[in-house]
Amino acid sequence: MKNMTQPKLIAGNANLTLARGIVRRVSMHRGMTVGLVDARVERFNDQEIFVEVFENVRGEDMFIVQPTSRPANDNLMELLIMADALKRSSAARITAVIPYFGYARQDRRTKARTPISAKLVANMIATAGIDRVLTMDLHAAQIQGFFDLPVDNLYSSPVFALDVLNQFKHQKDKITIVSPDVGGVARARDLAQRIGCALAIVDKRREKAGEVAEMTVIGDVEDQICIIVDDICDTAGTLCKAAETLVEAGAGEVHSYITHGVLSGPAIERIEKSVMKSLVITDSIEPSDAVLNARNIRIVPTAPMFAQAILNIWNGTSVSSLFEHATLSAIYEGMY
């Protein structure tokens, strides 16, 4: 195998802004210009996806940056076809960098005669010739077990902890981290421990899918700065109702930190009209103009973390070091 002086990154159309941010950070760390591999990823008139790579990738360690966000099927097919193109071009190893892993909410059979779509997607990724997956905040940790190849699942909580400690540095003793449901307690507890603050839970009861009938706050939130933590915000109905419930329970103000801002349908309008002071999301999904212009939505970058993870994978060093506050503080130095 030839001596590879730098990792090679290629991007689909799902989140070019993030991909370009990652290569800028990689360039900074490497002390040399690292650009995206020159390629075209486009559609024929019938919407078939076509990929052509214009650079030699034989024997290279390739990283495909492509979240499988909306439109999920198109972006997933782009990822698979890019992987096939690289495999047939004799790339040595292909890592799929999937900041947002679509279909992750279909991780189990909740009723008879339903699919486990996350497992199907895992099978498709492996069949396409991908050797490794790098993602962030999988909706369910067991999805890592759906793959028969290495999966590195990064966490947003160290970055969120940096942001919270910076935004509320003089009010740390008044912060309470809130899980919007019982299933998210582990995620909320992790952030609460990193910050060193209290934890509360909003227990919700559904009468049917998509509709929350009742919410109850477990824990003392009186006069507290409540920070709701979750992995996905889709239509924002549950999130906004949880914020209202916290205010009714006496919370001084409510903020939310959500990893993946899907924000479909009426989400942005609901968030702007809600009692939440702010919603903080990552750029794992390319933000729309409406998201960028929303008065109370703020975006924290993930490019520094993904760039370091890519370099660690390329160098064969630890990715789990990025779970630590001290490591992330150095990577995000100057931002917080």
GROMACS .gro file of C-alpha atoms in nm:
model
  336
    1MET     CA    1   0.000   0.000   0.000
    2LYS     CA    2   0.128   0.345  -0.086
    3ASN     CA    3   0.215   0.591   0.187
    4MET     CA    4  -0.096   0.799   0.258
    5THR     CA    5   0.002   1.149   0.372
    6GLN     CA    6  -0.352   1.257   0.456
    7PRO     CA    7  -0.705   1.122   0.481
    8LYS     CA    8  -0.928   1.179   0.180
    9LEU     CA    9  -1.280   1.311   0.226
   10ILE     CA   10  -1.568   1.309  -0.018
   11ALA     CA   11  -1.916   1.450   0.040
   12GLY     CA   12  -2.265   1.395  -0.088
   13ASN     CA   13  -2.523   1.669  -0.115
   14ALA     CA   14  -2.688   1.620   0.226
   15ASN     CA   15  -2.471   1.862   0.426
   16LEU     CA   16  -2.196   2.023   0.220
   17THR     CA   17  -2.159   2.305   0.473
   18LEU     CA   18  -2.058   2.060   0.746
   19ALA     CA   19  -1.831   1.866   0.508
   20ARG     CA   20  -1.646   2.184   0.415
   21GLY     CA   21  -1.618   2.276   0.783
   22ILE     CA   22  -1.464   1.936   0.856
   23VAL     CA   23  -1.201   1.964   0.583
   24ARG     CA   24  -1.107   2.312   0.707
   25ARG     CA   25  -1.046   2.173   1.054
   26VAL     CA   26  -0.854   1.874   0.917
   27SER     CA   27  -0.639   2.114   0.713
   28MET     CA   28  -0.567   2.317   1.025
   29HIS     CA   29  -0.465   2.009   1.225
   30ARG     CA   30  -0.254   1.865   0.943
   31GLY     CA   31  -0.084   2.193   0.859
   32MET     CA   32  -0.159   2.137   0.492
   33THR     CA   33  -0.453   2.195   0.261
   34VAL     CA   34  -0.701   1.908   0.265
   35GLY     CA   35  -0.994   1.949   0.028
   36LEU     CA   36  -1.294   1.741  -0.064
   37VAL     CA   37  -1.223   1.487  -0.335
   38ASP     CA   38  -1.339   1.621  -0.670
   39ALA     CA   39  -1.650   1.433  -0.773
   40ARG     CA   40  -1.997   1.484  -0.909
   41VAL     CA   41  -2.302   1.350  -0.731
   42GLU     CA   42  -2.607   1.434  -0.938
   43ARG     CA   43  -2.938   1.306  -1.066
   44PHE     CA   44  -3.059   1.203  -1.408
   45ASN     CA   45  -3.396   1.335  -1.529
   46ASP     CA   46  -3.575   1.036  -1.374
   47GLN     CA   47  -3.402   1.114  -1.038
   48GLU     CA   48  -3.159   0.822  -1.058
   49ILE     CA   49  -2.841   0.912  -0.868
   50PHE     CA   50  -2.511   0.913  -1.054
   51VAL     CA   51  -2.165   0.944  -0.900
   52GLU     CA   52  -1.832   1.001  -1.073
   53VAL     CA   53  -1.503   1.045  -0.885
   54PHE     CA   54  -1.247   1.256  -1.074
   55GLU     CA   55  -0.943   1.179  -0.855
   56ASN     CA   56  -0.736   0.866  -0.806
   57VAL     CA   57  -0.843   0.695  -0.480
   58ARG     CA   58  -0.660   0.362  -0.523
   59GLY     CA   59  -0.526   0.247  -0.189
   60GLU     CA   60  -0.662   0.552  -0.007
   61ASP     CA   61  -0.834   0.577   0.332
   62MET     CA   62  -1.165   0.736   0.229
   63PHE     CA   63  -1.424   0.916   0.443
   64ILE     CA   64  -1.771   0.984   0.302
   65VAL     CA   65  -1.948   1.272   0.481
   66GLN     CA   66  -2.321   1.219   0.432
   67PRO     CA   67  -2.597   1.241   0.695
   68THR     CA   68  -2.908   1.049   0.594
   69SER     CA   69  -3.146   1.332   0.680
   70ARG     CA   70  -3.443   1.460   0.480
   71PRO     CA   71  -3.490   1.348   0.204
   72ALA     CA   72  -3.374   1.034   0.382
   73ASN     CA   73  -3.408   0.792   0.093
   74ASP     CA   74  -3.221   1.012  -0.156
   75ASN     CA   75  -2.939   1.083   0.086
   76LEU     CA   76  -2.909   0.719   0.185
   77MET     CA   77  -2.887   0.613  -0.181
   78GLU     CA   78  -2.621   0.879  -0.243
   79LEU     CA   79  -2.416   0.733   0.042
   80LEU     CA   80  -2.448   0.376  -0.088
   81ILE     CA   81  -2.368   0.468  -0.449
   82MET     CA   82  -2.066   0.678  -0.346
   83ALA     CA   83  -1.940   0.383  -0.143
   84ASP     CA   84  -1.983   0.150  -0.440
   85ALA     CA   85  -1.796   0.393  -0.667
   86LEU     CA   86  -1.505   0.414  -0.422
   87LYS     CA   87  -1.494   0.038  -0.366
   88ARG     CA   88  -1.482  -0.027  -0.740
   89SER     CA   89  -1.204   0.234  -0.762
   90SER     CA   90  -0.989   0.025  -0.523
   91ALA     CA   91  -1.007   0.246  -0.215
   92ALA     CA   92  -0.828   0.071   0.072
   93ARG     CA   93  -1.088   0.152   0.339
   94ILE     CA   94  -1.418   0.339   0.335
   95THR     CA   95  -1.558   0.508   0.646
   96ALA     CA   96  -1.911   0.646   0.631
   97VAL     CA   97  -1.934   0.965   0.838
   98ILE     CA   98  -2.307   0.986   0.911
   99PRO     CA   99  -2.364   1.274   1.158
  100TYR     CA  100  -2.738   1.202   1.159
  101PHE     CA  101  -2.832   0.837   1.109
  102GLY     CA  102  -3.174   0.825   0.943
  103TYR     CA  103  -3.418   0.541   1.020
  104ALA     CA  104  -3.267   0.516   1.371
  105ARG     CA  105  -3.611   0.555   1.529
  106GLN     CA  106  -3.717   0.227   1.368
  107ASP     CA  107  -3.484   0.021   1.585
  108ARG     CA  108  -3.731  -0.242   1.712
  109ARG     CA  109  -4.066  -0.401   1.639
  110THR     CA  110  -4.325  -0.213   1.840
  111LYS     CA  111  -4.619  -0.396   1.680
  112ALA     CA  112  -4.679  -0.712   1.480
  113ARG     CA  113  -4.588  -0.704   1.110
  114THR     CA  114  -4.360  -0.399   1.130
  115PRO     CA  115  -3.998  -0.373   1.007
  116ILE     CA  116  -3.675  -0.305   1.190
  117SER     CA  117  -3.563  -0.053   0.931
  118ALA     CA  118  -3.247   0.051   1.115
  119LYS     CA  119  -3.118  -0.306   1.081
  120LEU     CA  120  -3.205  -0.310   0.711
  121VAL     CA  121  -3.010   0.014   0.659
  122ALA     CA  122  -2.714  -0.135   0.848
  123ASN     CA  123  -2.719  -0.434   0.614
  124MET     CA  124  -2.730  -0.208   0.308
  125ILE     CA  125  -2.434  -0.004   0.434
  126ALA     CA  126  -2.224  -0.316   0.486
  127THR     CA  127  -2.323  -0.461   0.147
  128ALA     CA  128  -2.223  -0.136  -0.029
  129GLY     CA  129  -1.862  -0.195   0.081
  130ILE     CA  130  -1.838   0.044   0.374
  131ASP     CA  131  -1.581  -0.074   0.631
  132ARG     CA  132  -1.657   0.154   0.924
  133VAL     CA  133  -1.925   0.397   1.043
  134LEU     CA  134  -1.874   0.721   1.234
  135THR     CA  135  -2.194   0.878   1.366
  136MET     CA  136  -2.324   1.090   1.653
  137ASP     CA  137  -2.592   1.034   1.916
  138LEU     CA  138  -2.765   0.729   1.772
  139HIS     CA  139  -3.129   0.730   1.877
  140ALA     CA  140  -3.078   0.385   2.030
  141ALA     CA  141  -2.735   0.257   2.136
  142GLN     CA  142  -2.821  -0.099   2.032
  143ILE     CA  143  -2.811   0.006   1.666
  144GLN     CA  144  -2.432  -0.033   1.692
  145GLY     CA  145  -2.499  -0.405   1.730
  146PHE     CA  146  -2.690  -0.413   1.401
  147PHE     CA  147  -2.356  -0.376   1.220
  148ASP     CA  148  -2.093  -0.645   1.169
  149LEU     CA  149  -1.832  -0.372   1.128
  150PRO     CA  150  -1.685  -0.110   1.364
  151VAL     CA  151  -1.917   0.176   1.464
  152ASP     CA  152  -1.792   0.486   1.647
  153ASN     CA  153  -2.081   0.673   1.808
  154LEU     CA  154  -1.978   1.022   1.919
  155TYR     CA  155  -2.174   1.213   2.182
  156SER     CA  156  -2.292   1.572   2.174
  157SER     CA  157  -2.307   1.602   2.553
  158PRO     CA  158  -1.940   1.712   2.598
  159VAL     CA  159  -1.994   1.992   2.343
  160PHE     CA  160  -2.328   2.084   2.500
  161ALA     CA  161  -2.162   2.092   2.842
  162LEU     CA  162  -1.905   2.342   2.713
  163ASP     CA  163  -2.183   2.557   2.568
  164VAL     CA  164  -2.400   2.546   2.882
  165LEU     CA  165  -2.107   2.632   3.109
  166ASN     CA  166  -2.023   2.926   2.882
  167GLN     CA  167  -2.380   3.055   2.842
  168PHE     CA  168  -2.475   3.018   3.209
  169LYS     CA  169  -2.134   3.054   3.375
  170HIS     CA  170  -2.267   3.283   3.648
  171GLN     CA  171  -2.584   3.079   3.710
  172LYS     CA  172  -2.451   2.726   3.731
  173ASP     CA  173  -2.610   2.667   4.071
  174LYS     CA  174  -2.956   2.740   3.926
  175ILE     CA  175  -2.938   2.492   3.633
  176THR     CA  176  -3.149   2.177   3.624
  177ILE     CA  177  -3.111   1.934   3.333
  178VAL     CA  178  -3.443   1.785   3.222
  179SER     CA  179  -3.516   1.468   3.030
  180PRO     CA  180  -3.836   1.506   2.823
  181ASP     CA  181  -3.925   1.141   2.885
  182VAL     CA  182  -3.816   0.843   3.093
  183GLY     CA  183  -3.631   0.689   2.798
  184GLY     CA  184  -3.390   0.982   2.776
  185VAL     CA  185  -3.282   0.982   3.141
  186ALA     CA  186  -2.936   0.833   3.072
  187ARG     CA  187  -2.859   1.110   2.820
  188ALA     CA  188  -2.980   1.384   3.057
  189ARG     CA  189  -2.796   1.233   3.354
  190ASP     CA  190  -2.470   1.231   3.156
  191LEU     CA  191  -2.498   1.604   3.082
  192ALA     CA  192  -2.603   1.681   3.440
  193GLN     CA  193  -2.296   1.499   3.573
  194ARG     CA  194  -2.065   1.685   3.335
  195ILE     CA  195  -2.204   2.019   3.452
  196GLY     CA  196  -2.254   1.918   3.813
  197CYS     CA  197  -2.620   2.010   3.848
  198ALA     CA  198  -2.959   1.864   3.935
  199LEU     CA  199  -3.173   1.635   3.719
  200ALA     CA  200  -3.549   1.630   3.656
  201ILE     CA  201  -3.780   1.427   3.431
  202VAL     CA  202  -4.095   1.512   3.241
  203ASP     CA  203  -4.304   1.197   3.240
  204LYS     CA  204  -4.539   1.184   2.942
  205ARG     CA  205  -4.836   0.962   2.865
  206ARG     CA  206  -4.957   0.913   2.510
  207GLU     CA  207  -5.311   0.811   2.413
  208LYS     CA  208  -5.201   0.751   2.052
  209ALA     CA  209  -4.888   0.799   1.842
  210GLY     CA  210  -4.789   1.163   1.792
  211GLU     CA  211  -5.022   1.298   2.061
  212VAL     CA  212  -4.924   1.359   2.423
  213ALA     CA  213  -5.218   1.340   2.661
  214GLU     CA  214  -5.054   1.435   2.990
  215MET     CA  215  -4.718   1.543   3.130
  216THR     CA  216  -4.592   1.539   3.487
  217VAL     CA  217  -4.268   1.687   3.623
  218ILE     CA  218  -4.062   1.459   3.846
  219GLY     CA  219  -3.817   1.668   4.046
  220ASP     CA  220  -3.795   2.022   4.185
  221VAL     CA  221  -3.774   2.288   3.913
  222GLU     CA  222  -3.899   2.588   4.114
  223ASP     CA  223  -3.715   2.905   3.999
  224GLN     CA  224  -3.461   2.691   3.811
  225ILE     CA  225  -3.307   2.742   3.467
  226CYS     CA  226  -3.436   2.423   3.308
  227ILE     CA  227  -3.243   2.276   3.016
  228ILE     CA  228  -3.427   2.005   2.823
  229VAL     CA  229  -3.192   1.755   2.657
  230ASP     CA  230  -3.284   1.514   2.379
  231ASP     CA  231  -3.138   1.359   2.065
  232ILE     CA  232  -3.404   1.445   1.804
  233CYS     CA  233  -3.654   1.728   1.760
  234ASP     CA  234  -3.894   1.654   1.474
  235THR     CA  235  -4.224   1.845   1.485
  236ALA     CA  236  -4.139   1.998   1.828
  237GLY     CA  237  -4.484   1.922   1.971
  238THR     CA  238  -4.356   1.723   2.269
  239LEU     CA  239  -4.067   1.963   2.327
  240CYS     CA  240  -4.288   2.272   2.341
  241LYS     CA  241  -4.542   2.100   2.564
  242ALA     CA  242  -4.264   1.989   2.799
  243ALA     CA  243  -4.142   2.350   2.819
  244GLU     CA  244  -4.494   2.468   2.907
  245THR     CA  245  -4.524   2.198   3.174
  246LEU     CA  246  -4.196   2.309   3.331
  247VAL     CA  247  -4.304   2.674   3.340
  248GLU     CA  248  -4.635   2.571   3.498
  249ALA     CA  249  -4.432   2.381   3.759
  250GLY     CA  250  -4.248   2.702   3.850
  251ALA     CA  251  -3.937   2.697   3.631
  252GLY     CA  252  -3.775   3.039   3.594
  253GLU     CA  253  -3.687   2.986   3.229
  254VAL     CA  254  -3.656   2.695   2.986
  255HIS     CA  255  -3.392   2.622   2.723
  256SER     CA  256  -3.343   2.310   2.510
  257TYR     CA  257  -3.037   2.133   2.375
  258ILE     CA  258  -3.119   1.886   2.095
  259THR     CA  259  -2.857   1.704   1.891
  260HIS     CA  260  -3.042   1.654   1.563
  261GLY     CA  261  -3.272   1.934   1.450
  262VAL     CA  262  -3.500   1.751   1.208
  263LEU     CA  263  -3.753   2.034   1.254
  264SER     CA  264  -4.019   1.924   1.009
  265GLY     CA  265  -4.370   2.058   0.948
  266PRO     CA  266  -4.480   2.320   1.204
  267ALA     CA  267  -4.169   2.280   1.422
  268ILE     CA  268  -4.007   2.620   1.367
  269GLU     CA  269  -4.332   2.812   1.412
  270ARG     CA  270  -4.405   2.618   1.733
  271ILE     CA  271  -4.057   2.687   1.869
  272GLU     CA  272  -4.073   3.059   1.796
  273LYS     CA  273  -4.412   3.083   1.970
  274SER     CA  274  -4.318   2.862   2.264
  275VAL     CA  275  -4.216   2.961   2.616
  276MET     CA  276  -3.862   2.836   2.547
  277LYS     CA  277  -3.599   3.107   2.563
  278SER     CA  278  -3.375   2.920   2.321
  279LEU     CA  279  -3.330   2.594   2.131
  280VAL     CA  280  -2.972   2.487   2.067
  281ILE     CA  281  -2.908   2.226   1.796
  282THR     CA  282  -2.599   2.093   1.620
  283ASP     CA  283  -2.529   2.117   1.248
  284SER     CA  284  -2.556   1.739   1.199
  285ILE     CA  285  -2.844   1.822   0.962
  286GLU     CA  286  -2.804   2.106   0.711
  287PRO     CA  287  -3.011   2.393   0.859
  288SER     CA  288  -3.272   2.553   0.634
  289ASP     CA  289  -3.301   2.929   0.591
  290ALA     CA  290  -3.601   2.921   0.825
  291VAL     CA  291  -3.388   2.759   1.096
  292LEU     CA  292  -3.103   3.007   1.044
  293ASN     CA  293  -3.344   3.300   1.068
  294ALA     CA  294  -3.544   3.174   1.367
  295ARG     CA  295  -3.514   3.419   1.656
  296ASN     CA  296  -3.461   3.159   1.930
  297ILE     CA  297  -3.271   2.879   1.753
  298ARG     CA  298  -2.893   2.861   1.780
  299ILE     CA  299  -2.653   2.615   1.618
  300VAL     CA  300  -2.333   2.475   1.769
  301PRO     CA  301  -2.072   2.331   1.528
  302THR     CA  302  -1.972   1.966   1.518
  303ALA     CA  303  -1.697   2.002   1.255
  304PRO     CA  304  -1.417   2.029   1.517
  305MET     CA  305  -1.525   1.702   1.681
  306PHE     CA  306  -1.581   1.512   1.356
  307ALA     CA  307  -1.250   1.636   1.212
  308GLN     CA  308  -1.062   1.510   1.517
  309ALA     CA  309  -1.249   1.178   1.508
  310ILE     CA  310  -1.160   1.132   1.140
  311LEU     CA  311  -0.794   1.204   1.211
  312ASN     CA  312  -0.796   0.962   1.506
  313ILE     CA  313  -0.948   0.686   1.292
  314TRP     CA  314  -0.698   0.757   1.015
  315ASN     CA  315  -0.407   0.752   1.264
  316GLY     CA  316  -0.540   0.445   1.445
  317THR     CA  317  -0.571   0.629   1.777
  318SER     CA  318  -0.852   0.648   2.031
  319VAL     CA  319  -1.188   0.793   1.933
  320SER     CA  320  -1.327   0.748   2.284
  321SER     CA  321  -1.095   1.026   2.402
  322LEU     CA  322  -1.346   1.262   2.239
  323PHE     CA  323  -1.600   1.166   2.505
  324GLU     CA  324  -1.398   1.356   2.763
  325HIS     CA  325  -1.458   1.718   2.857
  326ALA     CA  326  -1.087   1.799   2.869
  327THR     CA  327  -1.027   1.674   2.514
  328LEU     CA  328  -1.324   1.862   2.370
  329SER     CA  329  -1.222   2.181   2.555
  330ALA     CA  330  -0.890   2.179   2.369
  331ILE     CA  331  -1.055   2.107   2.033
  332TYR     CA  332  -1.310   2.387   2.080
  333GLU     CA  333  -1.058   2.630   2.231
  334GLY     CA  334  -1.139   2.986   2.131
  335MET     CA  335  -1.506   2.908   2.071
  336TYR     CA  336  -1.599   2.889   2.439
   0.00000   0.00000   0.00000
